[in-house]
Structure formats: C-alpha cells, structure tokens
Short mmCIF file of C-alpha atoms in Angstrom, two decimals:
data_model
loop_
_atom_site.label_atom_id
_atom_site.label_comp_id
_atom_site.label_asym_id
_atom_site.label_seq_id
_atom_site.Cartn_x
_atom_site.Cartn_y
_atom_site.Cartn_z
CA UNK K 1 25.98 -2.73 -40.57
CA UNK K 2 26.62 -5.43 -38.40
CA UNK K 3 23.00 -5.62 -36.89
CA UNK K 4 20.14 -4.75 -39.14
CA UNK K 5 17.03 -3.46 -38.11
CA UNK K 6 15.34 -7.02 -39.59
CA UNK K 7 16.71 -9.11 -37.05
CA UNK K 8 15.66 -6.23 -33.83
CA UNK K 9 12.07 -6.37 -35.70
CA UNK K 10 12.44 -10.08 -35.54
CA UNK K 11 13.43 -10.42 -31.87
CA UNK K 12 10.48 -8.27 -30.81
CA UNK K 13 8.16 -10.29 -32.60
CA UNK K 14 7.77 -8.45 -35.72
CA UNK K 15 5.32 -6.02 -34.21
CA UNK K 16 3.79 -3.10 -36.48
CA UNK K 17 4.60 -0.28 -33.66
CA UNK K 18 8.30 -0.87 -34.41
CA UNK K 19 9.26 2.15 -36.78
CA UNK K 20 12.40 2.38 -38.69
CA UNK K 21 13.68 5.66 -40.49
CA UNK K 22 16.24 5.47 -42.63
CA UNK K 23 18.32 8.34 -44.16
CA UNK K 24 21.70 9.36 -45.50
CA UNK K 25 24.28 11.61 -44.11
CA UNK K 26 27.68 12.54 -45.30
CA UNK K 27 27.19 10.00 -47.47
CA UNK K 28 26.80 7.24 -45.01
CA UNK K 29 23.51 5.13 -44.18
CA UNK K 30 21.70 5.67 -40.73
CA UNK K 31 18.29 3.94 -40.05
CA UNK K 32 16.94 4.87 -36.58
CA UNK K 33 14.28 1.77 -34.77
CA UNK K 34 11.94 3.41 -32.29
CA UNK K 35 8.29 2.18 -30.38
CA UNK K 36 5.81 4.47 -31.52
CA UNK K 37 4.04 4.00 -28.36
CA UNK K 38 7.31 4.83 -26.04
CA UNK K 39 9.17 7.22 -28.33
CA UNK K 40 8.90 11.05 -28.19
CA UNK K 41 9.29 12.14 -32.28
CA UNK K 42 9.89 15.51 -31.56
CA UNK K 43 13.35 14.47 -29.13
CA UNK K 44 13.98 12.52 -31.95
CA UNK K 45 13.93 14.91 -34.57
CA UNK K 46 15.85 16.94 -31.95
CA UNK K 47 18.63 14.57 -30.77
CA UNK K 48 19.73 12.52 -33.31
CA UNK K 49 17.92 13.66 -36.93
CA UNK K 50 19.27 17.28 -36.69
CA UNK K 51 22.39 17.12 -35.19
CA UNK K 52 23.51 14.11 -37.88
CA UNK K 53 22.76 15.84 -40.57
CA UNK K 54 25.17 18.76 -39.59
CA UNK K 55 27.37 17.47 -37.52
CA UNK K 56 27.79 13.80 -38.27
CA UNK K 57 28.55 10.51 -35.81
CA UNK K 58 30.52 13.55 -33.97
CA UNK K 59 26.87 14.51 -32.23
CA UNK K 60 26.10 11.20 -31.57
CA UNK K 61 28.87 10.83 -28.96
CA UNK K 62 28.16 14.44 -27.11
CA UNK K 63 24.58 13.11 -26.47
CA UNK K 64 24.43 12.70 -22.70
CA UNK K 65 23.17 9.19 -21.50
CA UNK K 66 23.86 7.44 -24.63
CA UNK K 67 24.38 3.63 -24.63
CA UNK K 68 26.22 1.60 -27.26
CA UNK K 69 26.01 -2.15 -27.70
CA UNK K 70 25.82 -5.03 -29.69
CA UNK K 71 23.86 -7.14 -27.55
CA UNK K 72 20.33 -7.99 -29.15
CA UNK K 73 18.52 -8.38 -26.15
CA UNK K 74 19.85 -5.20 -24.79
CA UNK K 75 19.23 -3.46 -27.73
CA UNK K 76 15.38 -4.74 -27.73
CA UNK K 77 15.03 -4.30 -23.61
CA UNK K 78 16.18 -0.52 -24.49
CA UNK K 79 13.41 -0.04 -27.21
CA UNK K 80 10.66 -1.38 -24.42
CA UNK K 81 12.32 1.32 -22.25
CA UNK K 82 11.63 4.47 -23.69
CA UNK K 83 14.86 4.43 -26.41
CA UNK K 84 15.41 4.82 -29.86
CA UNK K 85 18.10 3.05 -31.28
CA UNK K 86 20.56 4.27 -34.16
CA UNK K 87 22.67 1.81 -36.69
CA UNK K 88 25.35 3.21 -38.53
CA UNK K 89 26.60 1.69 -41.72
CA UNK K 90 29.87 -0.45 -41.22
CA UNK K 91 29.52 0.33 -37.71
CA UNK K 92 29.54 -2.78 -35.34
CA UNK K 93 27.69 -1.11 -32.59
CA UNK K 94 24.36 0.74 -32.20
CA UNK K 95 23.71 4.06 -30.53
CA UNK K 96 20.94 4.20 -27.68
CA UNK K 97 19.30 7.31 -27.07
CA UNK K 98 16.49 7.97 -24.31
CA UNK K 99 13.60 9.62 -25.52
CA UNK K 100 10.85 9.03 -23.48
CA UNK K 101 6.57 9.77 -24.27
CA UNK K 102 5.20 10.88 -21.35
CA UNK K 103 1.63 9.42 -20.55
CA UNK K 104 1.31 10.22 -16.60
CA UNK K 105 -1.40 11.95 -14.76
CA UNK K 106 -1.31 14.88 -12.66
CA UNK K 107 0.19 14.44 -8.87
CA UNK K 108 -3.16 14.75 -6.90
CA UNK K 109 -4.68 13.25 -3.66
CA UNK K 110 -5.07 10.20 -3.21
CA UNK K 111 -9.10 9.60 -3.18
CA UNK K 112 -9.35 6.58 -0.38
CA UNK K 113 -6.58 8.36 2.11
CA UNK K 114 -7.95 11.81 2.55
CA UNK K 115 -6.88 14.09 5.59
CA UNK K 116 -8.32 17.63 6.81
CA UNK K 117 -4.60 18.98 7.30
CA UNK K 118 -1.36 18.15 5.66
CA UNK K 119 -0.17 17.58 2.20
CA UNK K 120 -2.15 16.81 -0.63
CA UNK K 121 0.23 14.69 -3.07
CA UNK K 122 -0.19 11.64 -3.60
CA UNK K 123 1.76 8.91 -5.89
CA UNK K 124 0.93 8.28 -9.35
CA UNK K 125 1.53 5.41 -12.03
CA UNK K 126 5.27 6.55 -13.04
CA UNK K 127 8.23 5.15 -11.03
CA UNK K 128 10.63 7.70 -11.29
CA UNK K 129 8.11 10.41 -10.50
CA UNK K 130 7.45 8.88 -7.43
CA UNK K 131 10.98 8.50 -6.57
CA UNK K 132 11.51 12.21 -7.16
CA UNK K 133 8.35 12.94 -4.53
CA UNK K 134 10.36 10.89 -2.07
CA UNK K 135 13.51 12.44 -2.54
CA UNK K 136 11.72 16.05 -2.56
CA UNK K 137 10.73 15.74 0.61
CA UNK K 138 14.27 13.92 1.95
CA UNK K 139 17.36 16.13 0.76
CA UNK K 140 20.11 13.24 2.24
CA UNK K 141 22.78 11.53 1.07
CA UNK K 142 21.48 8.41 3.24
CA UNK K 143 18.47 8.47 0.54
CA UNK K 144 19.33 5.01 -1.13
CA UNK K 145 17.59 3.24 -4.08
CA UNK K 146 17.96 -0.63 -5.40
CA UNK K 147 16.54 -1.43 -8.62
CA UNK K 148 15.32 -5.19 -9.16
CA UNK K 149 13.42 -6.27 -12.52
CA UNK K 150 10.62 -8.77 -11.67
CA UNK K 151 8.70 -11.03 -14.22
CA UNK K 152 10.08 -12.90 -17.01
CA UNK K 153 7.24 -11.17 -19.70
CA UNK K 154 6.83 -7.86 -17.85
CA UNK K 155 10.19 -7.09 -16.66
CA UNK K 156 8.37 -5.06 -14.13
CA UNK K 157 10.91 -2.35 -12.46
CA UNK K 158 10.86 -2.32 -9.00
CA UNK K 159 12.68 0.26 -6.68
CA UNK K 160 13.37 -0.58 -2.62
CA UNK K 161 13.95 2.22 -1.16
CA UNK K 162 15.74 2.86 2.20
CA UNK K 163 17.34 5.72 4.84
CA UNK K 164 21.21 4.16 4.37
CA UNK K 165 22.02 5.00 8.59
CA UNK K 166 18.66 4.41 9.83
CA UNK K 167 17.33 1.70 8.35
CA UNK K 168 18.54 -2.25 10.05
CA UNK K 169 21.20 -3.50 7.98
CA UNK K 170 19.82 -7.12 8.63
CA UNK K 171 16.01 -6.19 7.70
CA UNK K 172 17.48 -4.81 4.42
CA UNK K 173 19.31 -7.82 3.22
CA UNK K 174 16.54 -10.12 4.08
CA UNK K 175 14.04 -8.13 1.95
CA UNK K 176 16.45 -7.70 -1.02
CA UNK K 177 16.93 -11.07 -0.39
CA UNK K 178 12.95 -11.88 -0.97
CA UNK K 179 12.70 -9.59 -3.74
CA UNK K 180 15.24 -11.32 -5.39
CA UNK K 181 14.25 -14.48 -5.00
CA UNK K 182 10.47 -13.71 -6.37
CA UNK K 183 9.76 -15.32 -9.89
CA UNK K 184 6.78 -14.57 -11.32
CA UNK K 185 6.29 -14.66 -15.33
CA UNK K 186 4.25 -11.25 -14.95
CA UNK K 187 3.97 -8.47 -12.04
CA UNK K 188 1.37 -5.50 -12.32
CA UNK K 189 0.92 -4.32 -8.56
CA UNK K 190 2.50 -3.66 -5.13
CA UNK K 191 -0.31 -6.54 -4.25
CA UNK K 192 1.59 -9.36 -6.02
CA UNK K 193 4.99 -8.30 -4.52
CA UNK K 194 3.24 -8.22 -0.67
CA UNK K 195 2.10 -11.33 -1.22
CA UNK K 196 5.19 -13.05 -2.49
CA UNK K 197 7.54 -12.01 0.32
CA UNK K 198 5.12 -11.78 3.07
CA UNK K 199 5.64 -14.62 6.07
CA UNK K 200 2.24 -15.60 7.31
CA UNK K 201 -0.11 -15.92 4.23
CA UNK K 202 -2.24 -17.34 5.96
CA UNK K 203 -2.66 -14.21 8.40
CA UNK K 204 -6.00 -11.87 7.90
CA UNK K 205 -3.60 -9.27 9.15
CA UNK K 206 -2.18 -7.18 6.03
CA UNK K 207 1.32 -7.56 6.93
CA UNK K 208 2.42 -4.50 5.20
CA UNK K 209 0.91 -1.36 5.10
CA UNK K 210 0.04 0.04 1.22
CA UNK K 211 -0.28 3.85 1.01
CA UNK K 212 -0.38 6.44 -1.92
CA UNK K 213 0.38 9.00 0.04
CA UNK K 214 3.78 10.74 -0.10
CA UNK K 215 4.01 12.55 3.80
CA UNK K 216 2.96 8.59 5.09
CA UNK K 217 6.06 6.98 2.78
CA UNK K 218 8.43 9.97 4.02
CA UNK K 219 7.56 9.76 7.76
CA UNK K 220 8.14 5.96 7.72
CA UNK K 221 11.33 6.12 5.28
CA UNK K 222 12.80 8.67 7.97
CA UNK K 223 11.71 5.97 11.05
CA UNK K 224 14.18 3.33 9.26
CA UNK K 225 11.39 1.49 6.96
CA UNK K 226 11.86 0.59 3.83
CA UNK K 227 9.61 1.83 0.67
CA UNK K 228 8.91 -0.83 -2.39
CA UNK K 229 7.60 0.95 -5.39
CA UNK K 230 6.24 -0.83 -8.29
CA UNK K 231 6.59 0.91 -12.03
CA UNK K 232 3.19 1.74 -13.21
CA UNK K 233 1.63 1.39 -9.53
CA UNK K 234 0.76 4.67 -7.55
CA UNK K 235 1.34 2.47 -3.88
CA UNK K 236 4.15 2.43 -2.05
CA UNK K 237 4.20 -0.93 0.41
CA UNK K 238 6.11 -0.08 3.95
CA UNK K 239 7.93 -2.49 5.90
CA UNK K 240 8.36 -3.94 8.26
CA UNK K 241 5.35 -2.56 9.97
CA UNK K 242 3.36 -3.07 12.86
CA UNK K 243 -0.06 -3.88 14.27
CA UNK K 244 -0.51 0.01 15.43
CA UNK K 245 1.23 1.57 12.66
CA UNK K 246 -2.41 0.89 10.66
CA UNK K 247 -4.12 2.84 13.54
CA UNK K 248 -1.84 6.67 12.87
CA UNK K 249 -2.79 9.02 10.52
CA UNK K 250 -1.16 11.95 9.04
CA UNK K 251 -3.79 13.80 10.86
CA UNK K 252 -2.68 12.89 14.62
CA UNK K 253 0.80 14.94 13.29
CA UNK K 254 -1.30 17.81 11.63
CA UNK K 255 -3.26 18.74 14.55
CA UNK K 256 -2.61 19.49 18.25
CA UNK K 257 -1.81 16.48 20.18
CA UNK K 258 -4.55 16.52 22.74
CA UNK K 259 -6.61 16.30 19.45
CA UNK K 260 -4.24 13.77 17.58
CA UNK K 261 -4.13 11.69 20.96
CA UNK K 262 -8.04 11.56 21.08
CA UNK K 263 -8.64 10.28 17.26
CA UNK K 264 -5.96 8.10 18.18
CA UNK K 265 -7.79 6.21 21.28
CA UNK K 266 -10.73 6.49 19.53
CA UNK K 267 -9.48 4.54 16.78
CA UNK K 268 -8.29 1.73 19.04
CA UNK K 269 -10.99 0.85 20.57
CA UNK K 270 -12.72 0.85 17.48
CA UNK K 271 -11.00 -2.63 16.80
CA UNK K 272 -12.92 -4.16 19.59
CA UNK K 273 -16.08 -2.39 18.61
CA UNK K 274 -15.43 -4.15 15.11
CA UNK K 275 -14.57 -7.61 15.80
CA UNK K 276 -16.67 -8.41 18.95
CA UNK K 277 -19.84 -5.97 19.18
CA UNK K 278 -22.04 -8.38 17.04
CA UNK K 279 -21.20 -11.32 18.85
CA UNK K 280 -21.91 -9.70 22.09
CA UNK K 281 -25.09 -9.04 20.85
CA UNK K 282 -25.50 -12.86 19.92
CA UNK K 283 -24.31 -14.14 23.26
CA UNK K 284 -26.56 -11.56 25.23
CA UNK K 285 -30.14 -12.46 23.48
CA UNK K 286 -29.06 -16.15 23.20
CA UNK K 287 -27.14 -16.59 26.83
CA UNK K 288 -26.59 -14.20 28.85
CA UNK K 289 -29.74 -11.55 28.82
CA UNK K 290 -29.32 -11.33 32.34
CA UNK K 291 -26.31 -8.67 32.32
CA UNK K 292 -29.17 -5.78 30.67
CA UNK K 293 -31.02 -3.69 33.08
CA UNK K 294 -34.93 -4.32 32.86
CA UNK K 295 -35.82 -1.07 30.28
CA UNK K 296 -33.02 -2.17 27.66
CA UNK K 297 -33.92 -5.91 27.90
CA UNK K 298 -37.74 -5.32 27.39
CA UNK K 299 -36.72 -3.46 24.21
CA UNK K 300 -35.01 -5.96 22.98
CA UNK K 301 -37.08 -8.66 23.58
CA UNK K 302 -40.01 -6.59 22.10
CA UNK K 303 -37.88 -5.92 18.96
CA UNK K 304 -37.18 -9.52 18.77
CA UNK K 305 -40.32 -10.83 18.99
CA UNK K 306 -41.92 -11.24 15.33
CA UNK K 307 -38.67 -12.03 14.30
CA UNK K 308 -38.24 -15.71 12.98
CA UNK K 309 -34.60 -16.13 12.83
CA UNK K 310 -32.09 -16.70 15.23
CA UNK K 311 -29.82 -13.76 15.86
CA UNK K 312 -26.79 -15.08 14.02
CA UNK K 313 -28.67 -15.60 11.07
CA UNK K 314 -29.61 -11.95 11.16
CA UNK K 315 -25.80 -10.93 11.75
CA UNK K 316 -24.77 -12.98 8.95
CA UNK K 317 -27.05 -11.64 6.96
CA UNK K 318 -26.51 -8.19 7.71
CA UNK K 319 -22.88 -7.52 8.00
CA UNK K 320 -23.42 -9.78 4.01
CA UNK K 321 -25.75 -7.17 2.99
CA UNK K 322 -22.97 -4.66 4.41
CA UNK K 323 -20.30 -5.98 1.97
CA UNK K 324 -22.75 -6.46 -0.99
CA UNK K 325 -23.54 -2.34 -0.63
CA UNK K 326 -20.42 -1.82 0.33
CA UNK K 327 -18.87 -3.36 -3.08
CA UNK K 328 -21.55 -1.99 -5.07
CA UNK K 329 -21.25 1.41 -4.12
CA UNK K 330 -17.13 0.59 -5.14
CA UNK K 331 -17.90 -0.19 -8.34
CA UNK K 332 -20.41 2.25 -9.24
CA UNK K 333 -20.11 5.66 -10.84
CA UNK K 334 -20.00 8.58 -7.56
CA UNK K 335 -23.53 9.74 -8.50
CA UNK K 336 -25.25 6.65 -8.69
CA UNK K 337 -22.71 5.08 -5.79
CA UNK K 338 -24.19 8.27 -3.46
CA UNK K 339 -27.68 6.63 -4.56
CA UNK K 340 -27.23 2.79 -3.24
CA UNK K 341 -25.85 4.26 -0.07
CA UNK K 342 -29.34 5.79 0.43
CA UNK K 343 -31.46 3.16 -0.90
CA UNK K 344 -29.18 0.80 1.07
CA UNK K 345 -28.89 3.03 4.77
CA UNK K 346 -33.14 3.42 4.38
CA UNK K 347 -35.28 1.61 2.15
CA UNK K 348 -33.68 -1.60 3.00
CA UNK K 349 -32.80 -1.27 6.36
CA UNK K 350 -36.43 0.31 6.45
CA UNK K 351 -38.13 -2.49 5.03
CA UNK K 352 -36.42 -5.20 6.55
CA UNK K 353 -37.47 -4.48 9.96
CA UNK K 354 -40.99 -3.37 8.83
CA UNK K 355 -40.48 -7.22 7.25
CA UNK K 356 -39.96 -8.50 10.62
CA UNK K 357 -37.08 -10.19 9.10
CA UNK K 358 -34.23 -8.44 11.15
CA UNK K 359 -34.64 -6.71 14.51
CA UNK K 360 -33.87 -3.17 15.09
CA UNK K 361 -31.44 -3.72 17.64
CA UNK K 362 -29.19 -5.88 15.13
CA UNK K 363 -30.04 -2.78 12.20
CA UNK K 364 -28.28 -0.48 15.43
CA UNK K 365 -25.31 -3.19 15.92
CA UNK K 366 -24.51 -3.66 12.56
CA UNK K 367 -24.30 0.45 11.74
CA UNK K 368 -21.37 0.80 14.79
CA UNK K 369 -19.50 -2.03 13.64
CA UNK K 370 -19.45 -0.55 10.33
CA UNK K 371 -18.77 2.56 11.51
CA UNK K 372 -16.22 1.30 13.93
CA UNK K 373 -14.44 -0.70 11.08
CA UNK K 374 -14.50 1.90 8.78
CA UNK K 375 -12.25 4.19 11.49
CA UNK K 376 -9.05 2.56 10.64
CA UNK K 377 -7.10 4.91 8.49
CA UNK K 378 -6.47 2.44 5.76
CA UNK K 379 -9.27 0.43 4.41
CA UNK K 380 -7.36 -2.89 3.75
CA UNK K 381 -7.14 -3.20 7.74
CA UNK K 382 -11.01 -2.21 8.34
CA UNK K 383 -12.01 -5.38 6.08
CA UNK K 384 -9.54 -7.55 8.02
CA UNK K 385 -11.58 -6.70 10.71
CA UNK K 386 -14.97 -7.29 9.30
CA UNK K 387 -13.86 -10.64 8.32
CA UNK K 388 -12.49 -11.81 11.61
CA UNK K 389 -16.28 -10.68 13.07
CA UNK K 390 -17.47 -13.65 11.35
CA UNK K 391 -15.83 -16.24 13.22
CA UNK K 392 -16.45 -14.46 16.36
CA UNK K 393 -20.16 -14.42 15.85
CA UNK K 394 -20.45 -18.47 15.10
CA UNK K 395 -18.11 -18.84 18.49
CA UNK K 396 -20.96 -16.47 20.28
CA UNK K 397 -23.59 -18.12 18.67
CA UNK K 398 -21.98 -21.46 20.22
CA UNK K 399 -20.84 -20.54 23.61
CA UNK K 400 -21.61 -17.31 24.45
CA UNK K 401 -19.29 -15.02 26.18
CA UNK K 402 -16.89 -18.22 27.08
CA UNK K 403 -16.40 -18.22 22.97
CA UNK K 404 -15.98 -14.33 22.39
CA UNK K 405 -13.08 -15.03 24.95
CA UNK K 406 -11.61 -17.79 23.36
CA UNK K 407 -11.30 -16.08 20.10
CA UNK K 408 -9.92 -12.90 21.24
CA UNK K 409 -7.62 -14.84 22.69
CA UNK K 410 -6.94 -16.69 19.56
CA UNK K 411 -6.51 -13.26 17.52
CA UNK K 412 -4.13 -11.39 20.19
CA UNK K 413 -1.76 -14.76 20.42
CA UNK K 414 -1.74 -14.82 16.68
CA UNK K 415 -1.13 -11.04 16.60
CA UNK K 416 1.95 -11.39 19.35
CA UNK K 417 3.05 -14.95 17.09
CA UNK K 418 3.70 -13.58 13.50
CA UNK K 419 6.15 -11.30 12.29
CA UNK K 420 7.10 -9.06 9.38
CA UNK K 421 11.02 -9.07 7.89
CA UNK K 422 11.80 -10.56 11.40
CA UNK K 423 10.12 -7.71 13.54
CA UNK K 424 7.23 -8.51 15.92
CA UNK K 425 3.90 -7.91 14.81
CA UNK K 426 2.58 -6.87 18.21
CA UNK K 427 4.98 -5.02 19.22
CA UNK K 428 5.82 -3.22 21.57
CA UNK K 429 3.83 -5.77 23.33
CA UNK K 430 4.50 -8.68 21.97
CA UNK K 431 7.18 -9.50 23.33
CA UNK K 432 6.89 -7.18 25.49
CA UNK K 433 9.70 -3.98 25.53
CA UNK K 434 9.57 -1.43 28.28
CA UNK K 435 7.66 1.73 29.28
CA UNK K 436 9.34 3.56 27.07
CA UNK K 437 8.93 1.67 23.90
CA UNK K 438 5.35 2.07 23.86
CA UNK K 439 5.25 5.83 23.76
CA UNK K 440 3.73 7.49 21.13
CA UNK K 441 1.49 3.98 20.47
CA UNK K 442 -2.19 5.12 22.04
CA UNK K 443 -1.19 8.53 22.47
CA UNK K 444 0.42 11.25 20.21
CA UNK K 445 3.58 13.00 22.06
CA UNK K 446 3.88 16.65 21.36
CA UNK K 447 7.05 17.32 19.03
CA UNK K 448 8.81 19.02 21.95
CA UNK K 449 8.56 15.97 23.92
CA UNK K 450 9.59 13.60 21.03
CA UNK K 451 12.67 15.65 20.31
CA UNK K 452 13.66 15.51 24.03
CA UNK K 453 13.07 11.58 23.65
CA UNK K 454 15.30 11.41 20.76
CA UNK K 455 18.20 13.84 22.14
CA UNK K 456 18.14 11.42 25.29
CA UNK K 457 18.31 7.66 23.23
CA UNK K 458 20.61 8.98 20.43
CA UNK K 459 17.52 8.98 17.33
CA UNK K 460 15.69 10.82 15.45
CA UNK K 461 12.51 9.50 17.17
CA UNK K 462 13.38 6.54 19.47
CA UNK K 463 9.88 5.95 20.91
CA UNK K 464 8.20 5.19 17.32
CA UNK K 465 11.10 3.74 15.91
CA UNK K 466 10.96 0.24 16.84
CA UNK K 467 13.54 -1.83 14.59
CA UNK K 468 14.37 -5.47 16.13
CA UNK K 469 16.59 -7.98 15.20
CA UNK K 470 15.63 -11.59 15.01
CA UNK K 471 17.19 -13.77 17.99
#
C-alpha cells in the first residue's frame, strides 16, 4: 500500500478515536481508518465490509459518492468529515466513503422568536439540515448555495445562500468577497462571521439581523437577501438589512392587516418610548416641571420628596437593576428564572420605594421602557436600545430637553450615515426614495394590494424590496 494507515494516524495527531480494521479478501489486504465519533458502524458494515467480501474492489467503485485520492491532507480533512477511508494493498489510492453519525436534535421552535400564527420550525445545529428547510420551502432553480471553509483549526463550513435573479449581483460579490477574505484560526457562531464583515463596528445598531426561524430566512431569501449559515449554528444572519426590517414579524403576515398594521405602529413608536422616556423624565423633574398640569406635578413632587438622590442616579440605577434581573433570569433554570422575575417585579421594586431610595414615578418609567424595549421582535435590537438610553439620560441630566434633542439627532444622522453591503441603513429615508418606496414600512399592505404593486414595477414585491447600489 502506498499510504499506510500509520502515517493518516500520524497526521491527525495520533488520536485514540482513530480506528483501523483490517481484514483479508480474495486474498488481498484491506484496512479501513474511521472517527469513532463521526462514523456510522452499521453503514460501514453495510457499504464497504459486506459488499468486499463478496464482491471484491468491484463494489467499491458502484458505491455512489465515493472519493479516491492520494492526498494526505485530503484524506485526513475527509475523516473529520463524516468518512471512512479504505486502503487496498498495492493500491496507490484510497477509497472515501461517506458515512455519517447523526447527533442532531429535533426541528422545533425556536424559544426567543415565538409567534401566535405561522410556522413552527425553526433551525437547528446541522448545516445541511438547514439548507434542506430552506430549499423546502423554495422549489427554484434560482435557489443558489456557495460553500466557504473558515478557520485554519476549525475549518468551519459556511454556506451563503442567495435567490440567483433576485438577489443584486454587486451585493453578492462584495459579501463573498468579505467572507473570503475573513481569517480567523477558529469560528463557532454566526456572531463571529457578523462581526468580521460588518462596516460600522463601532455602530450599537446590529447591522444584520440573526434569526432561527425558517418562514423569516425564506421571506427575506425571496426579497433578494442573502442567508449565511454557519455548520453547527441554528442562526441564519440576513443581509443586507435595514433599520425597519428589525421592527416586522412573521405575525404582521399571519394575521389580517388592519391587525398586522397596528402591532406594526405600535412597535415603532416603541423605539422612542425606549430610548428617550427616562430622560424625559430627568429633564422634567430637573428642568422643565413646568410642562405637567398641577395634579401630575404634585404627585411627583410628593413621590420625590424623601428621596435623596438625584433622578439620574435613580435611572441608572434602575434600568442596572433591569439588566442584572434581566441576565439572571437568562441564565437561570425556567422554574427558578419565573421566581427572580417575581422577587425582582415586587419585593424589590416594593422595597425600594418603601426605602425611599427610588421614587415611584421612576419604578412606573422604568417598567414602559422595558416594556417598550422588549417590543422589538428580535431581542438583539431591544438591548441596542436600552443601551443607547444611557447616554440619553446623562445628556437630560445635563441639558434638559435641549440634550434629548441633540442626541436624537445624533442617533437618526448616524442611522441615515451607515450602511450594510453598500445599502442604506435608513432607508427608505435615508436618503430619501419616493412615496412609493416606503410602503409596507409602518403599515402592512394587504396581499392583494402587494401583488398589484408588484404586477405594476415588474417584482415579486417591489415596495419591501429595497436593493441599492452604491454610487
């Protein structure tokens, strides 16, 4: 044999799950290498064992999907992948045969992007699983998938997937581009690969949107996104995206649209609510108590009266607390998670204003923010939001309602400023692109009406599908 199995055992670091089998057949010498970890015995026993023994090399050569090579490194990289390999005595090549183990998990909801109506499947560790649920749901020949291998010690498969007609021609090159171009010695999430090709890491806007959920990947595969799936990662990242793609839910598509186009509104002005409704509290007690009729600023100023800290240090200290129960309750097991929401929601809150440490306006302020940031469909947007409240408190705190003004300012010219793959952020309203671009943005169409919209502009669905080209 021109390769032995010593010198594949040596090349993958003479591990212990390496196992070799060696046996005789028509008077010729076979071993067969396979990862006990990777390798399904029974598809050996199957595939290669049986069939030799009757048949000879002859079976070998009708297995579908076999590889042959002499290539070490090939050889090894086929081991890690799921194959066993077969050396033949005298024989200058070896026979690569896939016989995959298995492991996966049932295809079930995903737990942090649950909806009342629609499908739920969600995506789970296994790459080619999820592929299939993407395909499943788009029978097309336009379905395309690139494969790129990322991390010199992981050799992490990654998949970009891509609608071959609808998808920008441009915005596809420059993210195979990036993907390409990303070295990393390891890679173990969609997380790592955001973060590599994103443009503005400096941003606290998630710049991509990350979903497990197969109807969300479809319906923005089929608006000319692309999908990157990560092997051994049940999220899909989406891009390019925009600022109110995080504010649509499968929901506003499952439900009438007088009732989708409600949730919808709802949800915007939640991000307000979020960023600014602490500092307005700040600037009102500190600056400007003159705007509250009589009855609401007695209460206040009643509430506020045993209280020895100034109102930012309560806000600070609240929306903290927020995050510390918030994280805890994360970490926890359900039942006792369902406990600290309690304890946290009463005793605390309870106690603190008995305390005279925080007033009960501010325990009222901080629950609708919370509540308000918790309304975006997709959590990693909602903490985004929590963390640009901070800065708008100090600049409250400062100047009142002049410095809530100045940062929203700050965050909407920021938002119109950065892009993703080339496409505006803000868009369609930064830059600004017509009437009709921004239909279907704070308001749900019914189908009918998107199908007319499309049948007039030539697309599928013209008014959500927003791909730009960089000038």
């Amino acid at each position: 044999m021109t390769l032995s199995g010593e010198e594949i055992n040596l090349y993958l670091s003479g591990t212990e799950d390496l196992k070799t089998e060696r046996f005789a057949f028509h008077n010729q010498a076979c071993s067969i290498l396979y990862l006990e970890s990777f390798a399904k015995i029974e598809l050996i026993q199957s595939l290669i064992v049986l069939p030799l023994l009757e048949d000879g090399i002859a079976s070998l050569e009708a297995v579908s999907g076999i590889l042959k090579s002499s290539d070490l490194s090939l050889i090894g990289q086929s081991l890690l992948d799921g194959y066993c390999v077969v050396l033949l005595e005298n024989h200058p090549e070896a026979y690569m045969i896939a016989v995959p183990q298995s492991h996966g998990r049932s295809i079930d909801e995903p737990s942090a992007e649950q909806i009342i109506k629609g499908s739920h499947e969600g995506f789970v560790e296994n790459l080619n699983t999820n592929i299939y649920l993407l395909r499943y749901r788009v029978k097309s020949p336009q379905f395309k998938v690139k494969y790129f291998s990322i991390g010199t010690l992981t050799n992490t498969k990654v998949a970009m997937v891509y609608m071959e007609k609808l998808a920008d021609s441009n915005i596809v090159e420059e993210c195979e581009r990036r993907l390409k171009s990303i070295n990393l010695t390891h890679l173990y999430s969609t997380g790592e690969v955001d973060e590599m090709i994103e443009e503005h890491p400096m941003s606290p806007f998630p710049q991509s949107l990350h979903t497990e959920r197969t109807d969300r990947a479809v319906s923005y595969l089929l608006e000319g996104k692309i999908n990157i799936l990560v092997d051994g990662n049940p999220t899909v990242l989406i891009l390019p995206i925009t600022f109110f793609s995080f504010y649509q839910s499968p929901d506003d598509y499952n439900s009438r649209w007088i009732t989708g186009s409600f949730f919808r509104f709802i949800r915007m002005i939640s991000f307000i609510l979020a960023i600014s409704l602490p500092a307005i509290y700040i600037a009102i007690v500190s600056y400007h108590s003159e705007v509250l009729p009589p009855g609401i600023l007695y209460s206040v100023k009643v509430s506020l009266t045993y209280v020895p800290f100034p109102p930012i240090v309560e806000a600070l200290a609240m929306q903290i607390i927020l995050e510390l129960l918030k994280e805890a309750s994360i970490r926890l097991p359900s039942p006792i998670a369902q406990t600290i929401g309690i304890v946290g929601g009463l005793v605390i809150g309870t106690a603190v204003v008995e305390a005279h440490l925080v007033s009960h306006t501010m325990i009222v302020v901080i629950g609708l923010t919370a509540i308000a940031s918790f309304a975006a469909p997709l959590n990693e947007f909602g903490t985004s939001l929590r963390i640009l409240g901070f800065p708008t408190m100090l600049a409250a705190s400062l100047f009142g309602f002049f410095g809530i003004s100045v940062m929203m300012m700050v965050i909407f010219i920021h938002l119109c400023k950065i892009e993703t793959l080339g496409v505006p952020y803000f868009a369609p309203f930064g830059p600004f692109h017509g009437k009709d671009s921004m239909k279907d943005i704070f308001l749900r169409l019914p189908v009918w009406k998107t199908e007319q919209n499309a049948q007039k502009n030539g697309s599928r669905k013209q008014s959500f599908t927003l791909r730009w080209k960089r000038q």
